[in-house]
Amino acid sequence: MNIANEMIGEVVLEVPEEHTHLRTRLVLRDGTELIFQEATIANIVRAYITMKTHPQRTTMHLKGKTLKDRKPGFANYQLLED
């Protein structure tokens, strides 16, 4: 699915009640809602900034992986550069 800017009716960023992490909700004009967790948006932003600022890079691929060894407080499942 290719979501063009004109397909988006609104974007809402909020921390839901009883949660500590940000959620991003895209509401398409047809009523479809896509809700992203903070970590997902953070990974997309990190990849986007890398691509926009790197002088030669033309692609970046993030792949979901379950980690056994991770830093305290980090989720088991991470989107990591492949």
JSON list of C-alpha atoms in Angstrom, two decimals:
[
{"chain": "A", "resi": 1, "resn": "MET", "atom": "CA", "xyz": [0.00, 0.00, 0.00]},
{"chain": "A", "resi": 2, "resn": "ASN", "atom": "CA", "xyz": [1.38, 3.40, -0.97]},
{"chain": "A", "resi": 3, "resn": "ILE", "atom": "CA", "xyz": [-0.07, 6.10, 1.28]},
{"chain": "A", "resi": 4, "resn": "ALA", "atom": "CA", "xyz": [0.08, 9.49, -0.37]},
{"chain": "A", "resi": 5, "resn": "ASN", "atom": "CA", "xyz": [-0.06, 12.67, 1.69]},
{"chain": "A", "resi": 6, "resn": "GLU", "atom": "CA", "xyz": [-3.50, 13.54, 0.32]},
{"chain": "A", "resi": 7, "resn": "MET", "atom": "CA", "xyz": [-4.87, 10.21, 1.58]},
{"chain": "A", "resi": 8, "resn": "ILE", "atom": "CA", "xyz": [-4.25, 11.23, 5.21]},
{"chain": "A", "resi": 9, "resn": "GLY", "atom": "CA", "xyz": [-7.08, 12.90, 7.08]},
{"chain": "A", "resi": 10, "resn": "GLU", "atom": "CA", "xyz": [-5.21, 13.43, 10.33]},
{"chain": "A", "resi": 11, "resn": "VAL", "atom": "CA", "xyz": [-2.23, 12.35, 12.40]},
{"chain": "A", "resi": 12, "resn": "VAL", "atom": "CA", "xyz": [-2.54, 12.14, 16.18]},
{"chain": "A", "resi": 13, "resn": "LEU", "atom": "CA", "xyz": [0.43, 11.67, 18.51]},
{"chain": "A", "resi": 14, "resn": "GLU", "atom": "CA", "xyz": [-0.38, 10.92, 22.13]},
{"chain": "A", "resi": 15, "resn": "VAL", "atom": "CA", "xyz": [0.52, 8.88, 25.16]},
{"chain": "A", "resi": 16, "resn": "PRO", "atom": "CA", "xyz": [-2.56, 6.75, 25.91]},
{"chain": "A", "resi": 17, "resn": "GLU", "atom": "CA", "xyz": [-3.89, 6.60, 29.46]},
{"chain": "A", "resi": 18, "resn": "GLU", "atom": "CA", "xyz": [-1.97, 4.16, 31.66]},
{"chain": "A", "resi": 19, "resn": "HIS", "atom": "CA", "xyz": [0.90, 4.01, 29.14]},
{"chain": "A", "resi": 20, "resn": "THR", "atom": "CA", "xyz": [4.29, 5.70, 29.10]},
{"chain": "A", "resi": 21, "resn": "HIS", "atom": "CA", "xyz": [5.17, 5.52, 25.41]},
{"chain": "A", "resi": 22, "resn": "LEU", "atom": "CA", "xyz": [3.97, 7.63, 22.53]},
{"chain": "A", "resi": 23, "resn": "ARG", "atom": "CA", "xyz": [1.55, 6.27, 19.93]},
{"chain": "A", "resi": 24, "resn": "THR", "atom": "CA", "xyz": [1.13, 7.72, 16.45]},
{"chain": "A", "resi": 25, "resn": "ARG", "atom": "CA", "xyz": [-2.26, 7.27, 14.81]},
{"chain": "A", "resi": 26, "resn": "LEU", "atom": "CA", "xyz": [-2.70, 7.91, 11.09]},
{"chain": "A", "resi": 27, "resn": "VAL", "atom": "CA", "xyz": [-6.32, 8.29, 10.09]},
{"chain": "A", "resi": 28, "resn": "LEU", "atom": "CA", "xyz": [-6.82, 7.95, 6.36]},
{"chain": "A", "resi": 29, "resn": "ARG", "atom": "CA", "xyz": [-9.60, 9.85, 4.63]},
{"chain": "A", "resi": 30, "resn": "ASP", "atom": "CA", "xyz": [-11.42, 6.55, 3.98]},
{"chain": "A", "resi": 31, "resn": "GLY", "atom": "CA", "xyz": [-11.57, 5.96, 7.77]},
{"chain": "A", "resi": 32, "resn": "THR", "atom": "CA", "xyz": [-8.75, 3.42, 7.97]},
{"chain": "A", "resi": 33, "resn": "GLU", "atom": "CA", "xyz": [-6.64, 3.88, 11.12]},
{"chain": "A", "resi": 34, "resn": "LEU", "atom": "CA", "xyz": [-3.01, 2.82, 11.48]},
{"chain": "A", "resi": 35, "resn": "ILE", "atom": "CA", "xyz": [-1.51, 2.97, 14.98]},
{"chain": "A", "resi": 36, "resn": "PHE", "atom": "CA", "xyz": [2.27, 2.83, 15.43]},
{"chain": "A", "resi": 37, "resn": "GLN", "atom": "CA", "xyz": [4.16, 2.30, 18.65]},
{"chain": "A", "resi": 38, "resn": "GLU", "atom": "CA", "xyz": [6.87, 4.79, 19.61]},
{"chain": "A", "resi": 39, "resn": "ALA", "atom": "CA", "xyz": [9.70, 2.36, 18.82]},
{"chain": "A", "resi": 40, "resn": "THR", "atom": "CA", "xyz": [8.40, 1.84, 15.28]},
{"chain": "A", "resi": 41, "resn": "ILE", "atom": "CA", "xyz": [8.26, 5.55, 14.50]},
{"chain": "A", "resi": 42, "resn": "ALA", "atom": "CA", "xyz": [11.66, 6.10, 16.16]},
{"chain": "A", "resi": 43, "resn": "ASN", "atom": "CA", "xyz": [13.21, 3.45, 13.91]},
{"chain": "A", "resi": 44, "resn": "ILE", "atom": "CA", "xyz": [11.60, 4.90, 10.79]},
{"chain": "A", "resi": 45, "resn": "VAL", "atom": "CA", "xyz": [12.79, 8.41, 11.74]},
{"chain": "A", "resi": 46, "resn": "ARG", "atom": "CA", "xyz": [16.31, 7.14, 12.43]},
{"chain": "A", "resi": 47, "resn": "ALA", "atom": "CA", "xyz": [16.43, 5.41, 9.03]},
{"chain": "A", "resi": 48, "resn": "TYR", "atom": "CA", "xyz": [14.93, 8.45, 7.29]},
{"chain": "A", "resi": 49, "resn": "ILE", "atom": "CA", "xyz": [17.50, 10.84, 8.78]},
{"chain": "A", "resi": 50, "resn": "THR", "atom": "CA", "xyz": [20.33, 8.46, 7.89]},
{"chain": "A", "resi": 51, "resn": "MET", "atom": "CA", "xyz": [19.13, 8.29, 4.28]},
{"chain": "A", "resi": 52, "resn": "LYS", "atom": "CA", "xyz": [18.60, 12.05, 3.94]},
{"chain": "A", "resi": 53, "resn": "THR", "atom": "CA", "xyz": [21.95, 13.00, 5.43]},
{"chain": "A", "resi": 54, "resn": "HIS", "atom": "CA", "xyz": [24.26, 10.31, 4.04]},
{"chain": "A", "resi": 55, "resn": "PRO", "atom": "CA", "xyz": [26.10, 11.54, 0.95]},
{"chain": "A", "resi": 56, "resn": "GLN", "atom": "CA", "xyz": [26.05, 8.22, -0.94]},
{"chain": "A", "resi": 57, "resn": "ARG", "atom": "CA", "xyz": [23.58, 5.86, 0.65]},
{"chain": "A", "resi": 58, "resn": "THR", "atom": "CA", "xyz": [20.62, 4.95, -1.57]},
{"chain": "A", "resi": 59, "resn": "THR", "atom": "CA", "xyz": [18.85, 2.31, 0.50]},
{"chain": "A", "resi": 60, "resn": "MET", "atom": "CA", "xyz": [18.38, 1.17, 4.07]},
{"chain": "A", "resi": 61, "resn": "HIS", "atom": "CA", "xyz": [16.67, -2.02, 5.20]},
{"chain": "A", "resi": 62, "resn": "LEU", "atom": "CA", "xyz": [15.40, -2.62, 8.74]},
{"chain": "A", "resi": 63, "resn": "LYS", "atom": "CA", "xyz": [14.49, -6.16, 9.71]},
{"chain": "A", "resi": 64, "resn": "GLY", "atom": "CA", "xyz": [12.61, -7.32, 12.77]},
{"chain": "A", "resi": 65, "resn": "LYS", "atom": "CA", "xyz": [14.62, -9.58, 15.05]},
{"chain": "A", "resi": 66, "resn": "THR", "atom": "CA", "xyz": [14.04, -11.14, 18.46]},
{"chain": "A", "resi": 67, "resn": "LEU", "atom": "CA", "xyz": [17.04, -10.51, 20.69]},
{"chain": "A", "resi": 68, "resn": "LYS", "atom": "CA", "xyz": [18.21, -12.77, 23.49]},
{"chain": "A", "resi": 69, "resn": "ASP", "atom": "CA", "xyz": [20.87, -10.39, 24.80]},
{"chain": "A", "resi": 70, "resn": "ARG", "atom": "CA", "xyz": [19.70, -6.78, 25.05]},
{"chain": "A", "resi": 71, "resn": "LYS", "atom": "CA", "xyz": [20.13, -3.70, 27.18]},
{"chain": "A", "resi": 72, "resn": "PRO", "atom": "CA", "xyz": [17.91, -3.43, 30.28]},
{"chain": "A", "resi": 73, "resn": "GLY", "atom": "CA", "xyz": [14.55, -1.83, 29.47]},
{"chain": "A", "resi": 74, "resn": "PHE", "atom": "CA", "xyz": [14.70, -2.66, 25.76]},
{"chain": "A", "resi": 75, "resn": "ALA", "atom": "CA", "xyz": [12.07, -4.85, 24.10]},
{"chain": "A", "resi": 76, "resn": "ASN", "atom": "CA", "xyz": [12.84, -8.39, 22.91]},
{"chain": "A", "resi": 77, "resn": "TYR", "atom": "CA", "xyz": [11.77, -7.55, 19.37]},
{"chain": "A", "resi": 78, "resn": "GLN", "atom": "CA", "xyz": [13.71, -4.83, 17.57]},
{"chain": "A", "resi": 79, "resn": "LEU", "atom": "CA", "xyz": [13.88, -3.37, 14.05]},
{"chain": "A", "resi": 80, "resn": "LEU", "atom": "CA", "xyz": [17.58, -3.51, 13.22]},
{"chain": "A", "resi": 81, "resn": "GLU", "atom": "CA", "xyz": [19.56, -2.53, 10.16]},
{"chain": "A", "resi": 82, "resn": "ASP", "atom": "CA", "xyz": [20.00, -5.58, 7.97]}
]
